[in-house]
Short mmCIF file of C-alpha atoms in Angstrom, two decimals:
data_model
loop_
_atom_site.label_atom_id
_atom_site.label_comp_id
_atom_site.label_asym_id
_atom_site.label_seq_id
_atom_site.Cartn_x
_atom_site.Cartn_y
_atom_site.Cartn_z
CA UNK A 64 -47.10 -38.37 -36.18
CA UNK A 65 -46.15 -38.48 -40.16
CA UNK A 66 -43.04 -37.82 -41.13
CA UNK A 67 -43.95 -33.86 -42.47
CA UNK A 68 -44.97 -33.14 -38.75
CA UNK A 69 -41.87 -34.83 -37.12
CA UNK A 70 -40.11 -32.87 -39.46
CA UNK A 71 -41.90 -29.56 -38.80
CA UNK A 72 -41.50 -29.85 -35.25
CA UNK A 73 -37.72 -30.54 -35.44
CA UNK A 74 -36.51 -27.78 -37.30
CA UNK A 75 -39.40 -25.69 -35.04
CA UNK A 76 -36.81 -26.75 -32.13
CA UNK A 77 -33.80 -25.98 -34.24
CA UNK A 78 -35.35 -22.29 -34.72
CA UNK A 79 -36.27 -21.89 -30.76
CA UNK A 80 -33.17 -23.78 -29.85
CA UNK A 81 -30.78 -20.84 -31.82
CA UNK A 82 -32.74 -18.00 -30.58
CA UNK A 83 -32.42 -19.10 -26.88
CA UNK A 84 -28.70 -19.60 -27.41
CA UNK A 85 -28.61 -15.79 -29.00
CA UNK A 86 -31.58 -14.44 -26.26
CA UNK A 87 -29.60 -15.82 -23.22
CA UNK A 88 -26.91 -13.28 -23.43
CA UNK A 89 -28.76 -10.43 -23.43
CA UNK A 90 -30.32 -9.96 -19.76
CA UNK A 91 -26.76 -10.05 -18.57
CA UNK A 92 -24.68 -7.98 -21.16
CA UNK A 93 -23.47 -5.28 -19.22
CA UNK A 94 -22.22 -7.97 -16.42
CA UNK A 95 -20.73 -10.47 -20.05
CA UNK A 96 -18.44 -7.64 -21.52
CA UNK A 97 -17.22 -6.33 -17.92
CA UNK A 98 -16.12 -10.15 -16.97
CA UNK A 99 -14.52 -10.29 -20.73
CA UNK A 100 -12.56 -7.34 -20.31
CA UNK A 101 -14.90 -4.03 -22.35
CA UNK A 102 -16.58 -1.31 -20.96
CA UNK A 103 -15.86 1.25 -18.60
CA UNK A 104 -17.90 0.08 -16.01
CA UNK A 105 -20.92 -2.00 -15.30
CA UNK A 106 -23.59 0.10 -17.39
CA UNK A 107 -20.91 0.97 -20.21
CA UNK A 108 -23.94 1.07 -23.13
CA UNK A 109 -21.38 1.22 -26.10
CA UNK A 110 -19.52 -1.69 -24.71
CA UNK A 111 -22.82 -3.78 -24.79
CA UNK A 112 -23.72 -2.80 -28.03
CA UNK A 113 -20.63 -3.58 -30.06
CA UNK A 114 -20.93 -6.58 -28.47
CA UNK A 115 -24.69 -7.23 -29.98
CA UNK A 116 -23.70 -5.79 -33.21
CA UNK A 117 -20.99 -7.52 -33.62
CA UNK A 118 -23.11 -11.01 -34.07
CA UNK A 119 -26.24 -9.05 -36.08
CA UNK A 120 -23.33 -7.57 -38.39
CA UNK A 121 -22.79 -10.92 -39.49
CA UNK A 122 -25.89 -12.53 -39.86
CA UNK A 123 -26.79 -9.78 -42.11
CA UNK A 124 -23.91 -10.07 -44.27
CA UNK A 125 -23.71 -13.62 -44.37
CA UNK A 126 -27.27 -14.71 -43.89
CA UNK A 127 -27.62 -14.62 -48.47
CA UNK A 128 -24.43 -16.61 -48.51
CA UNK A 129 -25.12 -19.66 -46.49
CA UNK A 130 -28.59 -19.56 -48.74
CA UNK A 131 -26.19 -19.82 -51.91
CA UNK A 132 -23.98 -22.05 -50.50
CA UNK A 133 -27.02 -24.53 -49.94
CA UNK A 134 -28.10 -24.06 -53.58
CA UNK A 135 -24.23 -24.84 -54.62
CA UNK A 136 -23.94 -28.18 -52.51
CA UNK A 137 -27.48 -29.01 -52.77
CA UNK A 138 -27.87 -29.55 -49.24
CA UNK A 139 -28.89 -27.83 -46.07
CA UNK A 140 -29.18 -30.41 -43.17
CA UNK A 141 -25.12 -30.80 -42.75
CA UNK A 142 -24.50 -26.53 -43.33
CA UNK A 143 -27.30 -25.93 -39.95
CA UNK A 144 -24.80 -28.70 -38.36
CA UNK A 145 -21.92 -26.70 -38.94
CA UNK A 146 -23.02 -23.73 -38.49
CA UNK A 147 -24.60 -24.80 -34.88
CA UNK A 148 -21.21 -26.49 -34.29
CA UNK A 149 -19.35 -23.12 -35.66
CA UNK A 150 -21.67 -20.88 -33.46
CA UNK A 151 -21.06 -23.54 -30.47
CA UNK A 152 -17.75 -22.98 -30.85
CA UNK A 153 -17.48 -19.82 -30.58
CA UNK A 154 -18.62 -19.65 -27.02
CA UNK A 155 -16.57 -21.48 -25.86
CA UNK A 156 -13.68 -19.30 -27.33
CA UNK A 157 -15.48 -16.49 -25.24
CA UNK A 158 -15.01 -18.63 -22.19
CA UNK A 159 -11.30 -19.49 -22.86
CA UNK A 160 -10.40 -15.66 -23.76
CA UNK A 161 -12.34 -14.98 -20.22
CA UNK A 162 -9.75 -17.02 -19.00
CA UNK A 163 -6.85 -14.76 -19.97
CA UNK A 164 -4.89 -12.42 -17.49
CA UNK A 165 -4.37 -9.63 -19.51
CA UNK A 166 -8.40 -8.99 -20.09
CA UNK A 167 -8.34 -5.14 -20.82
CA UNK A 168 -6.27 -6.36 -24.35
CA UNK A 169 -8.99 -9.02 -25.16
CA UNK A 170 -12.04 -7.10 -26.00
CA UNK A 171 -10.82 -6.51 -29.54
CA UNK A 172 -10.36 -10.80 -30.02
CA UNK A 173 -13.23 -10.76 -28.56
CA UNK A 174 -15.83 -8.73 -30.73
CA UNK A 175 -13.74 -10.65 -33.81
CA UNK A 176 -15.12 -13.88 -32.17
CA UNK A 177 -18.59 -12.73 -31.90
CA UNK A 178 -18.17 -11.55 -35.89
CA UNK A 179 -17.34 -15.54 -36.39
CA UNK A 180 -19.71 -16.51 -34.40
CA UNK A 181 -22.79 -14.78 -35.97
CA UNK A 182 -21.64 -15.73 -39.60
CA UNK A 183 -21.69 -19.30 -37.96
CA UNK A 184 -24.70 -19.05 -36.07
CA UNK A 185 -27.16 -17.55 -38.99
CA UNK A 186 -26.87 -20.05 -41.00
CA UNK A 187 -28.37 -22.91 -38.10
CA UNK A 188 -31.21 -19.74 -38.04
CA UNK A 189 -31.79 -19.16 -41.76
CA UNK A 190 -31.42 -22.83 -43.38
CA UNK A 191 -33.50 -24.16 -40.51
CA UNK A 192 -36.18 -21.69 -41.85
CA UNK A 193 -35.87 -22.69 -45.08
CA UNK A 194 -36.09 -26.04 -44.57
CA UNK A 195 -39.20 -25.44 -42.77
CA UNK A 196 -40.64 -23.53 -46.15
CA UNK A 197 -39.39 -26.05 -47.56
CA UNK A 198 -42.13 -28.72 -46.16
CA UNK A 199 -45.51 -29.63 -47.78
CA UNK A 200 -48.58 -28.69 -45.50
CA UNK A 201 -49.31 -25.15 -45.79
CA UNK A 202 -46.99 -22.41 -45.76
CA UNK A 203 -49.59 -20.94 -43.24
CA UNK A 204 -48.71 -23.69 -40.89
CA UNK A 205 -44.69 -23.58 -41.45
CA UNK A 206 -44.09 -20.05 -40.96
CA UNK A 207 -46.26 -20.18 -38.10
CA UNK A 208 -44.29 -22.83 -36.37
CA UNK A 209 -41.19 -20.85 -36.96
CA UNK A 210 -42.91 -17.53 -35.31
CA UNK A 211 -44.14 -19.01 -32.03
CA UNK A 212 -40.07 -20.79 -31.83
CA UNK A 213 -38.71 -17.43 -32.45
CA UNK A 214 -40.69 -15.77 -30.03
CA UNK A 215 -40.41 -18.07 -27.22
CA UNK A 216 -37.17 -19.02 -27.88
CA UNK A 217 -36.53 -15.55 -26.94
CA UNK A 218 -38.91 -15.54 -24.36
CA UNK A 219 -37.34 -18.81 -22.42
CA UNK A 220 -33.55 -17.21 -23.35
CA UNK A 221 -34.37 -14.38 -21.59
CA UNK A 222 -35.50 -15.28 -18.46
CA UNK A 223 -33.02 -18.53 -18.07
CA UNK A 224 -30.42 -15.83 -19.39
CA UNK A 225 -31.35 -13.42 -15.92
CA UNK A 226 -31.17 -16.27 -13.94
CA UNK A 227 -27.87 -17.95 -14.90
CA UNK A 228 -26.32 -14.15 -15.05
CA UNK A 229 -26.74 -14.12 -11.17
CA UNK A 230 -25.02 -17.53 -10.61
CA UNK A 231 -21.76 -16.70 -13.03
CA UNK A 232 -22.12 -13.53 -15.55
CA UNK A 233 -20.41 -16.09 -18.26
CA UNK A 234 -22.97 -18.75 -17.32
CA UNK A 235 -25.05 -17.91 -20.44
CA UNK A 236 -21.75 -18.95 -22.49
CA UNK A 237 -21.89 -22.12 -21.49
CA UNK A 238 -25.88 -22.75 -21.89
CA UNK A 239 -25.54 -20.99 -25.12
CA UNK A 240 -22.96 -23.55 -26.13
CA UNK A 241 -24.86 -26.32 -25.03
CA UNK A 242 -28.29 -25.44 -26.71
CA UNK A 243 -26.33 -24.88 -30.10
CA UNK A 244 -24.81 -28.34 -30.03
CA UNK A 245 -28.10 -29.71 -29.50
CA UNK A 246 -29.18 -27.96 -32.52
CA UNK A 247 -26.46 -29.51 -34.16
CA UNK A 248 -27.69 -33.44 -32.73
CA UNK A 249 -31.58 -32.29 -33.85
CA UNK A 250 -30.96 -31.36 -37.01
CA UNK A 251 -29.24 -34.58 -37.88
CA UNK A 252 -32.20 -36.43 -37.91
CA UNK A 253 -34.24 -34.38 -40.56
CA UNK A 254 -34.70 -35.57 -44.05
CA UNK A 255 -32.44 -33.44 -46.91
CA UNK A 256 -34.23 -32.53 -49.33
CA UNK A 257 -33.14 -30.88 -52.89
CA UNK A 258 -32.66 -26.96 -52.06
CA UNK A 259 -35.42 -24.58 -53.73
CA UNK A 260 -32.93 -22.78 -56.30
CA UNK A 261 -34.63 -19.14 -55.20
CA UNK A 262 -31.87 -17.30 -53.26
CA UNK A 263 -33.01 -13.51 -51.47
CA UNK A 264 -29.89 -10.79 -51.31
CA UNK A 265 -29.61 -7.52 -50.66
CA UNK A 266 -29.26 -7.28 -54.75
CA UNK A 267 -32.41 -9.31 -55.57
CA UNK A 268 -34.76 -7.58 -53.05
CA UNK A 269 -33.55 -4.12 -54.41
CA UNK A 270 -34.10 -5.12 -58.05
CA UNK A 271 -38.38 -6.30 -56.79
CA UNK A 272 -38.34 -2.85 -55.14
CA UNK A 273 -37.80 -1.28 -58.37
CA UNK A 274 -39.90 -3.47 -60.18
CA UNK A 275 -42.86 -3.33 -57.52
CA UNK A 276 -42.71 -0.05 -55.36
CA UNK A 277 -45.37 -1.12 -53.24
CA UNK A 278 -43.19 -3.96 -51.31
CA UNK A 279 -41.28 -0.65 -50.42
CA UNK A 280 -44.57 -0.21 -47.78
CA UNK A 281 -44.70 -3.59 -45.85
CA UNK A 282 -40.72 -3.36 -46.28
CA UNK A 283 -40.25 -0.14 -44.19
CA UNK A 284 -43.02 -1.16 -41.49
CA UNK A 285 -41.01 -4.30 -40.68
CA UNK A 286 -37.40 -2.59 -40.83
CA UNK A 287 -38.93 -0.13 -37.96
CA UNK A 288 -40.71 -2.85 -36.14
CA UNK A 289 -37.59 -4.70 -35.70
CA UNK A 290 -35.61 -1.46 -34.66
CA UNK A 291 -37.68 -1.47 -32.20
CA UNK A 292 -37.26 -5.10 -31.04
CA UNK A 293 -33.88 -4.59 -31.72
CA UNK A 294 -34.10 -1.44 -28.93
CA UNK A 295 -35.15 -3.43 -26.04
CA UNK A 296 -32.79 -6.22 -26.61
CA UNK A 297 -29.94 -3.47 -25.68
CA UNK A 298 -31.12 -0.38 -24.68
CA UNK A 299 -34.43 -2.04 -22.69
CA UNK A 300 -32.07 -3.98 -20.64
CA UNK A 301 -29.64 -1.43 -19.60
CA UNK A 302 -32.03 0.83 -18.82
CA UNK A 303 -34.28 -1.38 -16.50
CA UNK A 304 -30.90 -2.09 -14.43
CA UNK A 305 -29.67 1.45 -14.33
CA UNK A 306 -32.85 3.12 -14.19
CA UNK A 307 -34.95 0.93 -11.27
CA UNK A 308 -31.51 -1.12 -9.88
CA UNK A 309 -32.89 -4.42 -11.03
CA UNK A 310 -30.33 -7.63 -11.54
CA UNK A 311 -30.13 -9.67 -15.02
CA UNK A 312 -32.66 -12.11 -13.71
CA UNK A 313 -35.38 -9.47 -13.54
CA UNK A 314 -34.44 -7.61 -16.08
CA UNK A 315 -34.59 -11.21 -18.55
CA UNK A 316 -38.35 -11.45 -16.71
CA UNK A 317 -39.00 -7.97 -18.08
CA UNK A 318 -37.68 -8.78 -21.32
CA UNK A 319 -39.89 -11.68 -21.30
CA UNK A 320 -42.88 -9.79 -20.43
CA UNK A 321 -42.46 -8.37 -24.14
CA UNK A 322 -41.49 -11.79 -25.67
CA UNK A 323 -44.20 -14.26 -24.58
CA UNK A 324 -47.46 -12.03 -25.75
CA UNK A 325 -45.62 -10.71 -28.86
CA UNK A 326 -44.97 -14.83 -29.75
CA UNK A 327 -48.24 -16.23 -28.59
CA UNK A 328 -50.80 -13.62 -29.98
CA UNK A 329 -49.25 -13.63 -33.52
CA UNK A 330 -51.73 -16.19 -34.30
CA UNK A 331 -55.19 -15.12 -33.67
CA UNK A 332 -54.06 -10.95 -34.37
CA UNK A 333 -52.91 -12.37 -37.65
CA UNK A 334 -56.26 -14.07 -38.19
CA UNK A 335 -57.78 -11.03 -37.43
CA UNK A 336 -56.07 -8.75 -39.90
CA UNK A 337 -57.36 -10.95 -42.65
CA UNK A 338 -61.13 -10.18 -40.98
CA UNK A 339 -60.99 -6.65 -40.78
CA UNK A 340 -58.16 -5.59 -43.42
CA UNK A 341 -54.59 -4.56 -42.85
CA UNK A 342 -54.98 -1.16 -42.14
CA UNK A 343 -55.95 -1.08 -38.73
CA UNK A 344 -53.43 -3.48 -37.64
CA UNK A 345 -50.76 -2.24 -39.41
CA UNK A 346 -51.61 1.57 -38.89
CA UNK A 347 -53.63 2.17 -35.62
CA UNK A 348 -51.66 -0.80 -34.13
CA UNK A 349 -48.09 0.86 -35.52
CA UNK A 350 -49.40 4.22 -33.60
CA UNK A 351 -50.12 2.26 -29.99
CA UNK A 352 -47.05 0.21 -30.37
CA UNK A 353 -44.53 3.83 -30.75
CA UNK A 354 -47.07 5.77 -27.91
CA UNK A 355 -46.63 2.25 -25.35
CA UNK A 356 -43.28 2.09 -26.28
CA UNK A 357 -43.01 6.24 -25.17
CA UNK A 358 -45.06 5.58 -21.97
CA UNK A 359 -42.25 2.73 -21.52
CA UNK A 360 -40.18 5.25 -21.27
CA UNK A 361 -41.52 7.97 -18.94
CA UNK A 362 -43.04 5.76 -16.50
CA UNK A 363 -42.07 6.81 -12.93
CA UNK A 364 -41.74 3.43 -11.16
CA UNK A 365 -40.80 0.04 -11.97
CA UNK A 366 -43.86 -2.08 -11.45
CA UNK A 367 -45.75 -0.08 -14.23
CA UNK A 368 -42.87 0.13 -16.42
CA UNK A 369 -42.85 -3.78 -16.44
CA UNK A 370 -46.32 -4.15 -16.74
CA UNK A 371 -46.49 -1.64 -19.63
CA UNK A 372 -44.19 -3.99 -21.54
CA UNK A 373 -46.91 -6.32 -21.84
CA UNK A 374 -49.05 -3.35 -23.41
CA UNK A 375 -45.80 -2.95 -26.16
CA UNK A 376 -45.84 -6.76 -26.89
CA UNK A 377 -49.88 -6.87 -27.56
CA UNK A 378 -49.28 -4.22 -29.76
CA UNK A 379 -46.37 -5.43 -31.68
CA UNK A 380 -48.19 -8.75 -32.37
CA UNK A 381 -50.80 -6.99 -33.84
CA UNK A 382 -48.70 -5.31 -36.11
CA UNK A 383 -46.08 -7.86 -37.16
CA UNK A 384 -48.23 -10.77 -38.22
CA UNK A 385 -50.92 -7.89 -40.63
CA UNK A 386 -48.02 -6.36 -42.45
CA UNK A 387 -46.15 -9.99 -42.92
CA UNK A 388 -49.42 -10.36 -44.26
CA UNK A 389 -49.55 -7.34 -46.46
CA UNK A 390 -46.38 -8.78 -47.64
CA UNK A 391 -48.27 -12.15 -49.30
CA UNK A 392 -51.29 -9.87 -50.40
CA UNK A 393 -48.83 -7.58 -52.67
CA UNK A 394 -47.03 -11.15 -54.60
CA UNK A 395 -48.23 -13.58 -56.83
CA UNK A 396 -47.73 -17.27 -55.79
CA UNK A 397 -44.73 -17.52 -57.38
CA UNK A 398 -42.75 -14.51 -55.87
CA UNK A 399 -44.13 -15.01 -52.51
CA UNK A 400 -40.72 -16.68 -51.16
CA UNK A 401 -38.44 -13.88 -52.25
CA UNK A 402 -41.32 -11.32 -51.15
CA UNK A 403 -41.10 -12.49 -47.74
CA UNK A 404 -37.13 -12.86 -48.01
CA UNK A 405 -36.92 -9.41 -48.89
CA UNK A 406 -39.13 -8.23 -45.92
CA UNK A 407 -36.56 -10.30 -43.47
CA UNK A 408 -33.32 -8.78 -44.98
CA UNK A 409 -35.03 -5.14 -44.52
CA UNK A 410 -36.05 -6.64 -40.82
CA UNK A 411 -32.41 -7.69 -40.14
CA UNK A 412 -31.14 -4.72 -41.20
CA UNK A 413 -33.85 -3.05 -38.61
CA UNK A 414 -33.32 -4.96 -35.92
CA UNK A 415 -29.02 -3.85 -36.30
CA UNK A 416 -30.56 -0.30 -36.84
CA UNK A 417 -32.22 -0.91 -33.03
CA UNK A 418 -28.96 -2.14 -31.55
CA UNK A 419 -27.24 1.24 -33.31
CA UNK A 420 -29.58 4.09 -32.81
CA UNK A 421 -30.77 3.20 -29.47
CA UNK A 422 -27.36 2.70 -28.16
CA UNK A 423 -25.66 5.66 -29.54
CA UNK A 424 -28.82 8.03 -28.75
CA UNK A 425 -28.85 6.64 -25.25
CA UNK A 426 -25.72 6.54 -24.63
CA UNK A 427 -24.82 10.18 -25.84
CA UNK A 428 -28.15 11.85 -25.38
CA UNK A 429 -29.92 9.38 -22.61
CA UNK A 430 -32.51 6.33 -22.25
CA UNK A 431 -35.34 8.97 -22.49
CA UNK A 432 -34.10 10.23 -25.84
CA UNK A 433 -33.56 7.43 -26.85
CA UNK A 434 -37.29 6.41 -26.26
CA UNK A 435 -38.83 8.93 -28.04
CA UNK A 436 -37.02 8.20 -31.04
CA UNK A 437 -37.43 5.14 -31.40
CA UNK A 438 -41.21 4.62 -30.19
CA UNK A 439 -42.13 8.57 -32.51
CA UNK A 440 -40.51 6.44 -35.09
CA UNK A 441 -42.71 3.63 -34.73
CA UNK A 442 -45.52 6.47 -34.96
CA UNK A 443 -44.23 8.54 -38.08
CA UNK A 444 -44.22 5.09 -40.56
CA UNK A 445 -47.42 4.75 -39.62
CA UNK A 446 -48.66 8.56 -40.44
CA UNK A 447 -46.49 8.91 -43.52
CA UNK A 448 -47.53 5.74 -44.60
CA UNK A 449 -51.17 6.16 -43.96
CA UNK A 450 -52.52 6.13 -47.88
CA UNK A 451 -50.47 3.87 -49.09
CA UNK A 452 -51.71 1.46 -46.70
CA UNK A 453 -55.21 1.95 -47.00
CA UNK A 454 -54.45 1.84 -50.81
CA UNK A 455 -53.05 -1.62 -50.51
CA UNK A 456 -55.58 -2.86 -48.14
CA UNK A 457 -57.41 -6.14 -49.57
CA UNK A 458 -54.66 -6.19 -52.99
CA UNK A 459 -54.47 -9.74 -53.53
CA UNK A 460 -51.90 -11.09 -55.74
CA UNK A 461 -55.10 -11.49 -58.40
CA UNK A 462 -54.32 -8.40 -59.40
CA UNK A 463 -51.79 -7.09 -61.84
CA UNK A 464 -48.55 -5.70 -60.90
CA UNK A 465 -49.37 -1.91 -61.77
CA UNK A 466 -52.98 -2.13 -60.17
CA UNK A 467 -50.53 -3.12 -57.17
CA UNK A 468 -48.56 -0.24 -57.54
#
């Protein structure tokens, strides 16, 4: 193997090694904050999700600044070492404020750790993923690698995440811990390289908006995609254990019945957006994905409940990969990095908006609300988006900036 594929497939494990880390604590949420003192009970929703948003809060804010921090120092291999080693860290603070008798005054230290821990933690995620752009061979290829880690990273977290929960609800801690300071070892043995000096904020992405409306159309379809993601991650899980009386290990199984065919299909449902054009993807796949994620919802008994989460991750892989694509087909070579940068800060933000909307509409309103909102969501981008779609559908970046527009 040359050194470019070693490479690629390290930092590949980096990415997959973070997410299961982040993924293994969700099957088991409602049983983590009861044993570190929040909630009111076992299915306290609000509980769970300040604990999720907590973490996502933080890699939003300070997922720009590790990227300028890299450009400073001109390094990245030693910042994904500490921030593995930061986000390592911080579990094990969970553990020892588990360990504290007067739990019901924790839950405050705790969400405060989980802020540290996320600004820790997303920059292992985001300068691992740079690092992979980073490498010769095809960005194609790169980005590619880093989907199928993300996806079954969270595919593996999940279900190892159920099954620990059942053994010790702050089991996940420690395998969290442990999977981050591996990171931390991996990483060490990948080539630093000169950081690209292009840096993606909140700021820059707003001033290409402005400059080139049309990113404002991928942009939006990925910020409700990963609300939706977001969704399942908190309100998914809660509701499969209230609803049907599951444990954590089969709800991480469900969860997982989403992850793997969202991860492994990316691939050929990409390749066949650039066949047929982005617009049935995007749009008629955007439509199936909000109606499965509906019939999700109102499905009367477990066993097709789970099985129609398959159904929502076939459709989600057919509509991530075309509008990443649509992404590419609106920039010229040159802005291609901060195009795509700019789609993952408006799918950050999305995938906090999940954690946020769906909690707070479930937990006020009910998981059926909360549903429909989300999956009539996933349908509304679609129709409102409709002709601008098929208007961008087969722009390539050979064409000028207003033609794009």
């Amino acid at each position: 193997m040359d050194s470019t594929r070693r490479e690629r497939a390290t930092l590949a494990l980096a990415v997959w090694g973070v997410l299961v880390s982040q993924v293994l604590l969700y099957p088991g949420v409602s049983d983590l904050v009861t044993a570190l003192g929040g909630g009111r009970g076992e299915y306290d929703l609000s509980a769970g999700m300040l604990f999720l948003v907590a973490e996502f809060a933080s890699f939003v804010a300070f997922s720009s600044v590790w990227g300028a921090l890299s450009d400073a120092l001109g390094r990245r291999t030693w910042l994904i070492v500490a921030g593995a080693l930061g986000g390592a860290a911080s579990y094990v603070a969970l553990l020892a404020l588990a360990t504290l008798p007067w739990l019901d005054a924790t839950f405050g230290a705790v969400l405060a750790v989980r802020l540290v821990g996320g600004a820790m933690t997303i920059g292992a995620f985001s300068l691992s993923i740079t690092m992979l752009a980073d490498l010769s061979g095809g960005n194609g290829r790169n980005m590619g690698a880093a989907g199928i880690a993300i996806g079954l990273g969270a595919a593996l977290g999940s279900v190892v995440g159920g099954q620990l929960t059942t053994i010790d609800p702050l089991a996940p801690l420690y395998a969290s811990a442990a999977s981050l300071t591996a990171v931390a070892l991996l990483v060490t043995t990948v080539t630093d390289r000169t950081p690209d000096s292009t840096r993606v904020g909140v700021g820059v992405v707003l001033k290409k908006l402005a400059a080139r409306p049309a990113f404002a159309v991928p942009y939006a379809f990925g910020f409700i995609d990963r609300m939706t993601a977001g969704f399942f991650a908190l309100v998914g899980v809660y509701y499969f254990r209230e609803a049907f009386g599951v444990d954590a290990a089969v709800a991480g199984g469900v969860l997982a019945l989403f992850f793997v065919p969202f991860a492994l299909l990316q691939y050929p449902l990409g390749s066949l957006s650039d066949r047929v054009g982005r617009f049935v993807p995007v749009v008629a796949g955007s439509v199936l994905y909000g109606v499965s994620i509906v019939a999700v919802g109102v499905a009367p008994a477990f066993e097709l409940a789970a099985g129609l989460m398959v159904v929502v991750g076939v459709f989600g892989a057919l509509v991530a990969p075309a509008t990443m694509a649509l992404v590419t087909d609106l920039a010229d070579s040159g802005e291609r990095g901060a195009a795509l940068g700019g789609f993952n800060v408006f799918g950050s933000l999305g995938f906090l908006a999940g954690f946020l909307i769906g909690g707070v509409v479930a937990d006020v309103v009910g998981y059926l609300p909360s549903f429909l909102v989300v999956g009539f969501a996933e349908v509304a981008i679609a129709v409102v988006a409709l002709r601008a779609v098929k208007r961008l559908d087969g722009i390539d970046a050979s064409q000028t900036p207003s033609s794009a527009d």
